[in-house]
CSV table of C-alpha atoms in Angstrom, one decimal:
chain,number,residue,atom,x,y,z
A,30,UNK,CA,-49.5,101.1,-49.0
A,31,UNK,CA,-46.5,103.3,-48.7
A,32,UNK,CA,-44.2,103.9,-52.2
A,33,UNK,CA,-40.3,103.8,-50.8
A,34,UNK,CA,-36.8,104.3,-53.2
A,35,UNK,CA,-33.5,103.9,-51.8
A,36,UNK,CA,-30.5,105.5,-53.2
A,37,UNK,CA,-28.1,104.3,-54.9
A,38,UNK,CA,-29.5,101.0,-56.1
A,39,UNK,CA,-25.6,99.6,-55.8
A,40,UNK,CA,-22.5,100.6,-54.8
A,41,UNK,CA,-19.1,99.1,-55.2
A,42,UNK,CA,-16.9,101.0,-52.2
A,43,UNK,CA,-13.4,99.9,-51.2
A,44,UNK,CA,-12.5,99.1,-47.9
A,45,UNK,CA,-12.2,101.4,-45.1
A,46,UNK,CA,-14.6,103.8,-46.3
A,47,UNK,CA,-17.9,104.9,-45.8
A,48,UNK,CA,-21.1,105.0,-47.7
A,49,UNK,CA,-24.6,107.2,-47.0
A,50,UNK,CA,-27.8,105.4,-48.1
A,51,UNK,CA,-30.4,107.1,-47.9
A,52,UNK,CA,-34.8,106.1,-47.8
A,53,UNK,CA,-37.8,108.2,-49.0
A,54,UNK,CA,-41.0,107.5,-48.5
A,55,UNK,CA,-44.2,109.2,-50.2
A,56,UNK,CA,-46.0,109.4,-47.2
A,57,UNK,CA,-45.8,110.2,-43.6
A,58,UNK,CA,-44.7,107.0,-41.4
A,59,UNK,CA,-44.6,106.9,-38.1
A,60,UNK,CA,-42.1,103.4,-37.6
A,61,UNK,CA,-39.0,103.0,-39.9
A,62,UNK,CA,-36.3,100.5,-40.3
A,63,UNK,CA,-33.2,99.3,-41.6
A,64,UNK,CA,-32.9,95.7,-42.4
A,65,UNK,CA,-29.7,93.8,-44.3
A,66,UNK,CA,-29.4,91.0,-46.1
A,67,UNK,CA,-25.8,89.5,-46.3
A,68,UNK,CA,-25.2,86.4,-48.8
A,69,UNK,CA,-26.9,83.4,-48.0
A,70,UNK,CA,-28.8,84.8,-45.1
A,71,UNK,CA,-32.1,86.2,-43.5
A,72,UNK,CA,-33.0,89.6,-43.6
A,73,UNK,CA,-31.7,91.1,-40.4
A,74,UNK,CA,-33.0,94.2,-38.7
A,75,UNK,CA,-30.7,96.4,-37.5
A,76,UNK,CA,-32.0,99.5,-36.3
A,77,UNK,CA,-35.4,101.5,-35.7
A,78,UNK,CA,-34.9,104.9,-37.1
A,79,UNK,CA,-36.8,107.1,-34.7
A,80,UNK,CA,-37.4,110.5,-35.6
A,81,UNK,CA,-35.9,112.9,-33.8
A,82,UNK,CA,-34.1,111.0,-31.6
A,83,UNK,CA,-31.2,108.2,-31.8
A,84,UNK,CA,-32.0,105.2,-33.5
A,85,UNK,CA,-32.6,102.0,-31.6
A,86,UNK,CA,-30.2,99.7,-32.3
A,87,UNK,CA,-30.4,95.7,-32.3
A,88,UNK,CA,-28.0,93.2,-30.7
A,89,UNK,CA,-24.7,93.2,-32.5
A,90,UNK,CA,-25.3,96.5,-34.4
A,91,UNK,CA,-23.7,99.9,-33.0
A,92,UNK,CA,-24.4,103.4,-33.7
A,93,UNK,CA,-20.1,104.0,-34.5
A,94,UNK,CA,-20.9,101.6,-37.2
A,95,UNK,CA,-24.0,102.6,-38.7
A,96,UNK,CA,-25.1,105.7,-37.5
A,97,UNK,CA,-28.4,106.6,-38.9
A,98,UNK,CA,-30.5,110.0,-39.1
A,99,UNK,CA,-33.8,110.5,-39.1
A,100,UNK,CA,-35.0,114.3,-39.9
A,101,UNK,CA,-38.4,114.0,-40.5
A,102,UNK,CA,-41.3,111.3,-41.0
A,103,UNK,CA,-40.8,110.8,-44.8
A,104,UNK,CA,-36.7,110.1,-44.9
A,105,UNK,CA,-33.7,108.3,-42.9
A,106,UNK,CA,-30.0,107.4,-44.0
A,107,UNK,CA,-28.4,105.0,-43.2
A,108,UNK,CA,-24.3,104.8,-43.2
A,109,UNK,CA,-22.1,102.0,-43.0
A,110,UNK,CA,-18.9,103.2,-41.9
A,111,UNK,CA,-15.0,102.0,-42.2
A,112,UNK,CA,-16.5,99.2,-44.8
A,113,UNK,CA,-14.6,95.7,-44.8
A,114,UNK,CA,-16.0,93.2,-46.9
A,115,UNK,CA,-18.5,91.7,-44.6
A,116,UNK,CA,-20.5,94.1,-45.0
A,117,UNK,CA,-21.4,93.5,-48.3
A,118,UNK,CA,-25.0,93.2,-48.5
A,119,UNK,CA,-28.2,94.0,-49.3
A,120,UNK,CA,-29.6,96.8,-47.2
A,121,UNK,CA,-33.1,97.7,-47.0
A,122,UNK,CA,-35.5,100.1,-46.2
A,123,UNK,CA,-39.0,99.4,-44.9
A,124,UNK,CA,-42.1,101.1,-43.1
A,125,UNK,CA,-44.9,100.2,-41.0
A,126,UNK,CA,-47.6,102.5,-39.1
A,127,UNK,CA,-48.9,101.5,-35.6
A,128,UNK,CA,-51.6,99.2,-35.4
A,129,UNK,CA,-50.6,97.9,-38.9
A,130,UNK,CA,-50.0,94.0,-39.9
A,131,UNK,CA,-48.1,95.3,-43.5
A,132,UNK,CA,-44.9,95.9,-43.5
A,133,UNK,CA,-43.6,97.7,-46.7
A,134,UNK,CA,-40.1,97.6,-48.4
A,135,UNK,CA,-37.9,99.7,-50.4
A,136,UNK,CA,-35.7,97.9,-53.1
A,137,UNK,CA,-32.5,97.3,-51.9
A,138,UNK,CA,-29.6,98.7,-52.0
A,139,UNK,CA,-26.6,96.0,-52.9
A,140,UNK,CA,-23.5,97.3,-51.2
A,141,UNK,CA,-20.2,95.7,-52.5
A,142,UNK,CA,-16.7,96.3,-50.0
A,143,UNK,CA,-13.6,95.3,-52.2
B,23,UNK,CA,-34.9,86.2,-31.7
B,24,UNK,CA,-37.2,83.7,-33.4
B,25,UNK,CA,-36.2,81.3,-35.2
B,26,UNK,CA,-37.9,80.7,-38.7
B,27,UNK,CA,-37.1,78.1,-41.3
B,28,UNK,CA,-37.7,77.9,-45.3
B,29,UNK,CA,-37.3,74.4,-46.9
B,30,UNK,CA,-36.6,73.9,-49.8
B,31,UNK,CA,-34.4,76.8,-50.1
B,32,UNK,CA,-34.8,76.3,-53.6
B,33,UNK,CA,-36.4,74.7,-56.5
B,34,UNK,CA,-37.4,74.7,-60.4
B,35,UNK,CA,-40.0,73.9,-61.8
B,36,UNK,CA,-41.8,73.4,-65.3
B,37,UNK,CA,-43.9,76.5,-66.7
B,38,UNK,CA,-47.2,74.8,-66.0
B,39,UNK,CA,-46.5,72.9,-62.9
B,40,UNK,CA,-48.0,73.7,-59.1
B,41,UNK,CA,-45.8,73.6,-56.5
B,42,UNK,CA,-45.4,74.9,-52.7
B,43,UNK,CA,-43.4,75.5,-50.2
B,44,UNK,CA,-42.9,75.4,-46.3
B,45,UNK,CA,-42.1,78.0,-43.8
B,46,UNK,CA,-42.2,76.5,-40.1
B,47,UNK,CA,-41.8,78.2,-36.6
B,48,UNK,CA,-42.4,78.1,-33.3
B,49,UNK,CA,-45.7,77.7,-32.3
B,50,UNK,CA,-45.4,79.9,-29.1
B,51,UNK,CA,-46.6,83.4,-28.7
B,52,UNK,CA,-47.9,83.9,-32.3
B,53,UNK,CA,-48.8,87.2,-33.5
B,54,UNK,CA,-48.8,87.2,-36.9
B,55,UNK,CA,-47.2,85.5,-40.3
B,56,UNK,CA,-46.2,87.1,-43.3
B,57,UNK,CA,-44.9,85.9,-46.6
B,58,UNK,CA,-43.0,88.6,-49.4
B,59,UNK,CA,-42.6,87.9,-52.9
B,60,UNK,CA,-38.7,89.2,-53.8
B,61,UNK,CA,-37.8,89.9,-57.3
B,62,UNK,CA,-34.5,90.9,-57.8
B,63,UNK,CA,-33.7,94.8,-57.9
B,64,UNK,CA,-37.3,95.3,-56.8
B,65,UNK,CA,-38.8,96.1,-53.1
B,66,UNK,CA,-40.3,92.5,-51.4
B,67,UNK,CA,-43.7,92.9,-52.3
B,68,UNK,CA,-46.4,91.9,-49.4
B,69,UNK,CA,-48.2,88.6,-50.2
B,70,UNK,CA,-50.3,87.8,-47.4
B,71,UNK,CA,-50.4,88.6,-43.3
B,72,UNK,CA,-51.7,85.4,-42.0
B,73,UNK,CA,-53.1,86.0,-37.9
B,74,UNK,CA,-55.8,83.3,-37.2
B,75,UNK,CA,-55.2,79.6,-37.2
B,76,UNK,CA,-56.5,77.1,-39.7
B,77,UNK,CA,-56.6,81.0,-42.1
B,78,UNK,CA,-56.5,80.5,-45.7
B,79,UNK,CA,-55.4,83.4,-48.2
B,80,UNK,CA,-55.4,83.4,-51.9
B,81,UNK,CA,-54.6,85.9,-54.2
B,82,UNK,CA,-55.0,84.7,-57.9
B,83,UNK,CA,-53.3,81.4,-58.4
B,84,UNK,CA,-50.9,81.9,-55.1
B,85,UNK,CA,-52.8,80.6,-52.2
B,86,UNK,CA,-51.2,80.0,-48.2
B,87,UNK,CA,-52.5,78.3,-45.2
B,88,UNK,CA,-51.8,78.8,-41.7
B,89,UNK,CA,-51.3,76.2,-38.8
B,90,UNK,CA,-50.4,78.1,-35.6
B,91,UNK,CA,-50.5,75.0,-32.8
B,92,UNK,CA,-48.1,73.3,-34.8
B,93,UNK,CA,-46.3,76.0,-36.3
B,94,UNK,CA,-45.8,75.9,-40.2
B,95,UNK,CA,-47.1,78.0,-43.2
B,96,UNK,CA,-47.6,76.6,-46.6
B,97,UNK,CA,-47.7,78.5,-49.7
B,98,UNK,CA,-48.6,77.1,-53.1
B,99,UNK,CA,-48.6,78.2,-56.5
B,100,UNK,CA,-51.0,76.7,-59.0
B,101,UNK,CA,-50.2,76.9,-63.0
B,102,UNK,CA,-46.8,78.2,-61.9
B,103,UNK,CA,-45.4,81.1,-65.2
B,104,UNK,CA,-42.5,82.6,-65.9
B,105,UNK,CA,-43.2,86.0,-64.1
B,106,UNK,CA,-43.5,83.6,-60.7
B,107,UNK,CA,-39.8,83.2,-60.7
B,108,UNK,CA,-38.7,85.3,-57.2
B,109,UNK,CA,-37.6,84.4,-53.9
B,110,UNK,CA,-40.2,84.3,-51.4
B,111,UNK,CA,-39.8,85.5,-47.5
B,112,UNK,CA,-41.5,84.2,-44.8
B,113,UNK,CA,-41.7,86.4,-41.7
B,114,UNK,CA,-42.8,86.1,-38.4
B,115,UNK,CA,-43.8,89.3,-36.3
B,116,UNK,CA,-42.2,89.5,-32.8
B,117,UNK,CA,-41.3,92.3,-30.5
B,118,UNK,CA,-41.6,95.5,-32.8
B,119,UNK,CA,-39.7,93.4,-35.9
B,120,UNK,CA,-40.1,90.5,-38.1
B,121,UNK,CA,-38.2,87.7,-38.2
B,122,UNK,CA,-37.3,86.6,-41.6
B,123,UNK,CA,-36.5,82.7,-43.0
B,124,UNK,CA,-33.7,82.5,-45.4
B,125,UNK,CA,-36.2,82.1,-48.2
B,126,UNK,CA,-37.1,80.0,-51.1
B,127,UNK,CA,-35.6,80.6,-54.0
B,128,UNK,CA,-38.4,79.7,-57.3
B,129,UNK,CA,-37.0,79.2,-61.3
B,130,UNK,CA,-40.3,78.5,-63.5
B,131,UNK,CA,-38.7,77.0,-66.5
B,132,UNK,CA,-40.5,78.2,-69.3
């Protein structure tokens, strides 16, 4: 199993700016992603963070919007950028290696946009 | 995208009481099912990964079945306590990503 935090746990951010969250993971992973949650809804992916290279982004998400980094195979920020208050959500971190069923999950990290 | 459905989407029940729930999808091209526990604040933790049809999983009193022809997932809790109290996730794996239900949301009243 892989041990993941995510900081900050929650933010409260006004509208129009930006906000950096950012995953660690206690062991080398080869595959990581960025999911969200918004109220009343599925868990969404919407990006592979690939290392070294730009993330790969799902339909409806764009790197302007939520550019994410990816420096090495234990860490990757994401950023949600010019914030309105649909983007308040849940966003979450979460890991799997090749050849793996189990996928693991960090806790969350519950974005409000005033 | 595949489409994956939770029912109920929530419930309470008495400290004491068994209950399950339902995740359905479609029965085409299955790889594999999964189903989270999510407390709130905390990381979904993995429950089971459910591949073969007609697969039964148990872990303590929380036990899920697996019907891949017709497409639907049960998972039951026996004795249901107070610490059961989460939502729970059903996910289907697809292309390189998991498709999640809305989840059931489970209150054991104590």
């Amino acid at each position: 199993s892989a041990v993941i935090s995510q900081k900050p746990s929650r933010d409260i951010c006004q509208r129009g700016t930006s906000l950096t969250i950012q995953c660690q993971v206690d062991s080398q992973v080869t595959m990581m992603f960025w999911y969200r949650q918004q109220p009343g809804q599925s868990l969404t992916l919407i990006a592979t963070a690939n290392q070294g290279s730009e993330a790969t982004y799902e339909s409806g998400f764009v790197i302007d919007k939520f550019p994410i980094s990816r420096p090495n195979l234990t860490f990757s920020t994401l950023t949600v950028s010019n914030m309105s208050p649909e983007d308040s959500s849940i966003y979450l971190c979460s890991v799997r290696n090749p050849g793996m069923n189990e996928q693991f999950f960090g806790p969350g990290t519950r974005l409000t946009v005033l | 995208i595949l489409n994956v459905e939770q029912s109920p989407q929530s419930l309470h029940v008495q400290e004491g009481d068994s209950t399950n729930f339902t995740c359905s999808f479609p029965s085409s091209n299955f790889y594999a099912l999964h189903w989270y526990r999510w407390e709130t604040a905390k990381s979904p933790e993995a429950l089971f990964v459910m591949t073969l049809n007609g697969d039964e999983k148990k872990k303590g009193r929380i036990s899920a079945t697996l019907n891949t022809k017709e497409g639907y997932s049960y998972l039951y809790i026996k004795g249901s306590q107070p610490e059961d109290s989460a939502t729970y996730l059903c996910a289907l794996t697809g292309a390189n990503n998991l498709f999640f239900g809305t989840g059931t949301r489970l209150t054991v009243i104590p």
